[in-house]
Every structure is written in structure tokens, then in C-alpha cells.
Short mmCIF file of C-alpha atoms in Angstrom, two decimals:
data_model
loop_
_atom_site.label_atom_id
_atom_site.label_comp_id
_atom_site.label_asym_id
_atom_site.label_seq_id
_atom_site.Cartn_x
_atom_site.Cartn_y
_atom_site.Cartn_z
CA UNK A 1 4.72 18.94 -4.23
CA UNK A 2 8.79 17.80 -2.61
CA UNK A 3 11.50 18.41 -5.46
CA UNK A 4 13.47 16.08 -7.00
CA UNK A 5 16.34 16.50 -4.95
CA UNK A 6 14.98 16.04 -1.38
CA UNK A 7 12.82 13.04 -3.09
CA UNK A 8 15.60 11.18 -4.44
CA UNK A 9 17.17 11.46 -1.16
CA UNK A 10 14.24 9.30 0.22
CA UNK A 11 14.22 6.64 -1.84
CA UNK A 12 17.64 5.69 -2.25
CA UNK A 13 16.97 1.52 -3.58
CA UNK A 14 18.91 0.05 -0.49
CA UNK A 15 16.93 1.81 2.35
CA UNK A 16 13.48 2.02 0.33
CA UNK A 17 10.84 -0.73 1.08
CA UNK A 18 7.07 -0.17 -1.28
CA UNK A 19 4.25 -1.34 0.18
CA UNK A 20 1.13 -1.65 -1.56
CA UNK A 21 -1.61 -2.26 0.85
CA UNK A 22 -5.37 -4.20 -0.04
CA UNK A 23 -5.38 -4.44 -3.35
CA UNK A 24 -6.87 -7.62 -3.98
CA UNK A 25 -9.38 -9.31 -5.97
CA UNK A 26 -12.06 -9.28 -3.22
CA UNK A 27 -11.30 -5.16 -2.68
CA UNK A 28 -10.34 -3.53 -6.10
CA UNK A 29 -11.24 -6.18 -8.45
CA UNK A 30 -14.47 -6.70 -10.86
CA UNK A 31 -16.63 -8.63 -7.98
CA UNK A 32 -14.88 -6.96 -5.30
CA UNK A 33 -16.59 -6.53 -1.81
CA UNK A 34 -17.62 -2.93 -2.54
CA UNK A 35 -18.24 -2.21 -5.52
CA UNK A 36 -18.01 1.76 -5.06
CA UNK A 37 -14.76 1.83 -3.80
CA UNK A 38 -12.93 -0.86 -6.42
CA UNK A 39 -14.74 1.28 -9.08
CA UNK A 40 -12.76 4.37 -7.63
CA UNK A 41 -9.45 2.75 -7.45
CA UNK A 42 -9.51 1.43 -11.09
CA UNK A 43 -11.62 4.48 -12.54
CA UNK A 44 -9.30 7.14 -11.18
CA UNK A 45 -6.18 5.21 -12.54
CA UNK A 46 -4.57 4.45 -8.75
CA UNK A 47 -4.97 0.93 -9.09
CA UNK A 48 -2.61 1.71 -12.32
CA UNK A 49 -0.94 3.68 -10.53
CA UNK A 50 0.28 0.97 -7.79
CA UNK A 51 1.07 -1.21 -11.05
CA UNK A 52 3.51 1.06 -12.80
CA UNK A 53 5.14 1.62 -9.25
CA UNK A 54 5.35 -1.71 -8.50
CA UNK A 55 6.66 -2.78 -11.42
CA UNK A 56 8.94 -0.34 -11.33
CA UNK A 57 10.82 -0.97 -7.56
CA UNK A 58 11.17 -4.64 -9.27
CA UNK A 59 13.02 -2.63 -11.76
CA UNK A 60 15.06 -1.04 -10.22
CA UNK A 61 15.61 -3.69 -7.18
CA UNK A 62 13.22 -1.54 -4.55
CA UNK A 63 11.97 -4.09 -1.92
CA UNK A 64 7.33 -5.14 -2.63
CA UNK A 65 5.68 -5.94 0.09
CA UNK A 66 2.03 -6.76 -0.62
CA UNK A 67 -0.19 -6.77 2.58
CA UNK A 68 -3.54 -8.25 2.56
CA UNK A 69 -6.55 -9.06 4.51
CA UNK A 70 -8.53 -11.81 5.04
CA UNK A 71 -10.47 -13.64 6.91
CA UNK A 72 -11.07 -17.70 8.22
CA UNK A 73 -13.91 -19.06 6.92
CA UNK A 74 -14.65 -19.82 10.67
CA UNK A 75 -14.30 -16.27 11.82
CA UNK A 76 -11.69 -16.82 13.87
CA UNK A 77 -9.16 -14.21 15.65
CA UNK A 78 -11.24 -11.71 13.18
CA UNK A 79 -11.79 -8.74 15.10
CA UNK A 80 -15.74 -8.15 16.02
CA UNK A 81 -15.24 -4.52 17.84
CA UNK A 82 -16.19 -2.37 15.31
CA UNK A 83 -19.14 -1.29 12.73
CA UNK A 84 -16.99 -1.47 10.01
CA UNK A 85 -15.48 -5.20 10.88
CA UNK A 86 -19.72 -6.59 11.38
CA UNK A 87 -20.12 -5.03 8.13
CA UNK A 88 -17.82 -6.14 6.01
CA UNK A 89 -19.14 -10.51 8.04
CA UNK A 90 -22.26 -9.33 6.62
CA UNK A 91 -20.78 -8.89 2.47
CA UNK A 92 -21.41 -10.84 0.18
CA UNK A 93 -17.87 -11.43 -1.11
CA UNK A 94 -16.34 -13.00 1.80
CA UNK A 95 -11.77 -12.34 1.97
CA UNK A 96 -11.33 -15.79 2.64
CA UNK A 97 -7.74 -17.25 2.79
CA UNK A 98 -7.04 -19.21 0.37
CA UNK A 99 -9.40 -17.71 -2.45
CA UNK A 100 -9.56 -15.72 -5.23
CA UNK A 101 -10.76 -12.66 -3.17
CA UNK A 102 -7.35 -12.70 -2.01
CA UNK A 103 -5.08 -12.89 -4.27
CA UNK A 104 -3.22 -9.25 -5.34
CA UNK A 105 -5.40 -8.31 -7.87
CA UNK A 106 -3.99 -7.04 -11.68
CA UNK A 107 -2.28 -4.93 -12.85
CA UNK A 108 -0.75 -5.36 -10.22
CA UNK A 109 2.21 -8.20 -11.13
CA UNK A 110 3.68 -10.32 -7.94
CA UNK A 111 7.56 -10.41 -8.61
CA UNK A 112 8.87 -14.32 -6.57
CA UNK A 113 11.11 -11.57 -4.78
CA UNK A 114 8.01 -10.42 -3.80
CA UNK A 115 7.38 -10.93 0.39
CA UNK A 116 3.33 -11.34 1.01
CA UNK A 117 1.74 -10.44 4.78
CA UNK A 118 -1.38 -11.49 5.14
CA UNK A 119 -3.37 -10.69 8.52
CA UNK A 120 -6.19 -11.75 9.92
CA UNK A 121 -7.27 -9.28 12.45
CA UNK A 122 -7.78 -5.40 12.42
CA UNK A 123 -7.55 -2.48 10.65
CA UNK A 124 -3.68 -1.84 9.77
CA UNK A 125 -1.28 -4.07 7.77
CA UNK A 126 1.24 -2.50 9.86
CA UNK A 127 -0.07 -3.04 13.84
CA UNK A 128 -0.03 -7.23 14.64
CA UNK A 129 1.85 -8.14 11.54
CA UNK A 130 5.21 -9.02 9.95
CA UNK A 131 5.91 -6.03 8.41
CA UNK A 132 7.32 -4.14 11.11
CA UNK A 133 9.60 -6.30 11.84
CA UNK A 134 10.37 -7.76 8.23
CA UNK A 135 10.62 -4.11 7.10
CA UNK A 136 14.07 -3.87 10.47
CA UNK A 137 15.95 -7.14 8.29
CA UNK A 138 15.24 -4.98 4.84
CA UNK A 139 16.91 -2.06 6.57
CA UNK A 140 14.36 -0.10 5.34
CA UNK A 141 13.99 3.91 6.06
CA UNK A 142 11.75 4.90 3.53
CA UNK A 143 8.48 3.57 3.27
CA UNK A 144 6.16 4.07 0.34
CA UNK A 145 2.83 3.69 0.61
CA UNK A 146 0.06 2.60 -1.74
CA UNK A 147 -3.44 1.03 -2.72
CA UNK A 148 -6.95 1.49 -0.58
CA UNK A 149 -9.02 2.62 1.11
CA UNK A 150 -8.16 6.03 1.55
CA UNK A 151 -10.47 5.54 4.32
CA UNK A 152 -9.23 3.73 6.77
CA UNK A 153 -6.20 1.46 5.87
CA UNK A 154 -4.20 4.09 3.88
CA UNK A 155 -3.69 6.46 7.35
CA UNK A 156 -3.73 3.11 9.50
CA UNK A 157 -0.10 1.68 6.99
CA UNK A 158 0.84 5.78 7.54
CA UNK A 159 0.84 7.05 10.90
CA UNK A 160 1.56 3.35 12.27
CA UNK A 161 4.92 3.64 10.34
CA UNK A 162 5.57 7.40 11.33
CA UNK A 163 5.13 5.45 15.12
CA UNK A 164 8.00 3.11 14.17
CA UNK A 165 10.15 5.74 13.01
CA UNK A 166 10.40 5.16 9.26
CA UNK A 167 10.05 7.86 6.51
CA UNK A 168 6.73 8.07 3.91
CA UNK A 169 5.78 8.74 1.38
CA UNK A 170 2.65 8.99 0.07
CA UNK A 171 2.25 8.94 -3.81
CA UNK A 172 -1.87 10.66 -3.84
CA UNK A 173 -2.61 9.72 -7.39
CA UNK A 174 -1.68 5.75 -6.38
CA UNK A 175 -4.15 5.80 -2.81
CA UNK A 176 -7.71 5.36 -3.12
CA UNK A 177 -11.04 5.86 -1.10
CA UNK A 178 -14.79 7.13 -1.33
CA UNK A 179 -16.16 9.19 -1.81
CA UNK A 180 -13.29 10.19 -4.68
CA UNK A 181 -12.76 14.13 -3.05
CA UNK A 182 -12.25 12.37 0.03
CA UNK A 183 -8.67 11.52 -0.38
CA UNK A 184 -6.86 14.38 -1.68
CA UNK A 185 -8.63 16.53 0.84
CA UNK A 186 -7.69 13.75 3.22
CA UNK A 187 -4.12 13.96 1.69
CA UNK A 188 -3.95 17.36 1.99
CA UNK A 189 -5.02 17.83 5.26
CA UNK A 190 -3.76 15.01 7.18
CA UNK A 191 -1.59 13.10 5.32
CA UNK A 192 1.08 16.41 4.55
CA UNK A 193 1.54 16.95 8.01
CA UNK A 194 3.61 13.15 7.90
CA UNK A 195 3.89 11.95 5.22
CA UNK A 196 5.64 13.06 2.35
CA UNK A 197 3.05 13.44 -0.52
CA UNK A 198 4.11 13.15 -4.29
CA UNK A 199 3.16 11.72 -7.67
CA UNK A 200 3.65 8.53 -9.34
CA UNK A 201 5.93 9.92 -11.64
CA UNK A 202 7.82 11.57 -9.58
CA UNK A 203 9.01 8.71 -7.55
CA UNK A 204 9.14 6.65 -11.20
CA UNK A 205 12.14 9.46 -12.11
CA UNK A 206 13.05 9.21 -8.92
CA UNK A 207 14.14 5.31 -9.38
CA UNK A 208 14.61 5.90 -13.23
CA UNK A 209 16.96 8.53 -11.80
CA UNK A 210 18.94 6.82 -8.57
CA UNK A 211 19.68 3.92 -10.94
CA UNK A 212 21.21 6.36 -13.97
CA UNK A 213 23.34 7.82 -10.89
CA UNK A 214 24.38 4.62 -9.19
CA UNK A 215 25.16 3.02 -13.34
CA UNK A 216 27.40 6.16 -13.04
CA UNK A 217 29.18 5.23 -11.04
CA UNK A 218 30.82 2.13 -11.24
CA UNK A 219 33.43 0.95 -12.33
CA UNK A 220 33.68 0.39 -16.68
#
């Protein structure tokens, strides 16, 4: 794990954005399209840790972006060039725009200042969406990546962000995938090569520390 000083340098609130990936009712909620993934996200504590990180981001003025995957009822514009997409189109729960399935799932709270970015196609919240332009306009240097799944969307998000020049921090206990033992292996052997891996508590401690340091340098 990174030292507190290294992580603290990366998590300057002015240049940090926290992204939640597909933390929506139809993916991690009680009536999700993939019950095994939803169960793992909840029982592992990953979803609760995402909620803790989002709450801290709100408290310490770190911008939050919620990346949501959805599709039109007629399927127009949806990707069909992979087995995953074709299987998803046959699931009993569909991520239809405007339905409960595409709303951010509790216990995560969406604040007025949060940005919600929706995509109709592809595997990544970054490629082919507004996310990159928004991050640049926000002055983002470090992207904190949370959510699901460790199988597909999380590594896609990390790789796309790194390829675009962002530094990435992954709280390892705030992401989930299936089976349960796949997530730590993927983080250790893949994401750790390109991102800074930390825990939720380490990220929270750094955010509190940067806030305290900022308060100490303000004139009385």
C-alpha cells in the first residue's frame, strides 16, 4: 500500500475526482440483472465503502461523477459486437433509460453538485462519453475509481483514464466482481501495475488530512 504522504499528494481535493461505476439499482440493487454480482458488491462491503467515499468527497469538496450504463427500450445505439452485450439484452432486468434500474443505488447519495454521465454503448464509462472532457474541465489530475465490475468496467475505466494522462487511485475494497476471489487477483496482478492501490480507510484518512491541513494554513 502507498505511504500516507504519497497518497495525500495524489488526493489534493482541487485536482481529484471520484467516479462511481455502474453503482445503479439494476446492477447492484436488490432486483439486479446479475444477482451474483449484486450480492458480492453488498456482502463484500464494496457498495458500503463506495457510499463512504462519496460522502467524504461531498464533505471535502471533491467532485463526484456517477457513470451509469443504460439502453433505450428500442435498443438503438446499443453495442452488439460481444457475447456480453447479447447476453445482457436477454436478461429479465433491463437497464432502460428513465427507469429505477438506472438510478444510483442506496446507500450511495447523489448530491446536487454531482455529475451523472450516462452511456448507451460500449464497455467503458470513459471511452466515447463526456467523462474525459468533464474531467479536464474540472482540472482533474487524479481519478479515484470505484464500483463494478472488476471483471470488465473497472479495468476499462482504469486503462482509459491512464491512457488519457490521469493518475488513478483504486480503493481495493470499494470495487467488486465475480467470483469473489477474482477481484483481489485482478487488482494485484493487473491494476497495481498502472494505478495506486489503497483501501477505503486510507483514502478517507488522506481526505480528512488534506482538509485539516487546508484549515491550518487559512489566516485566522
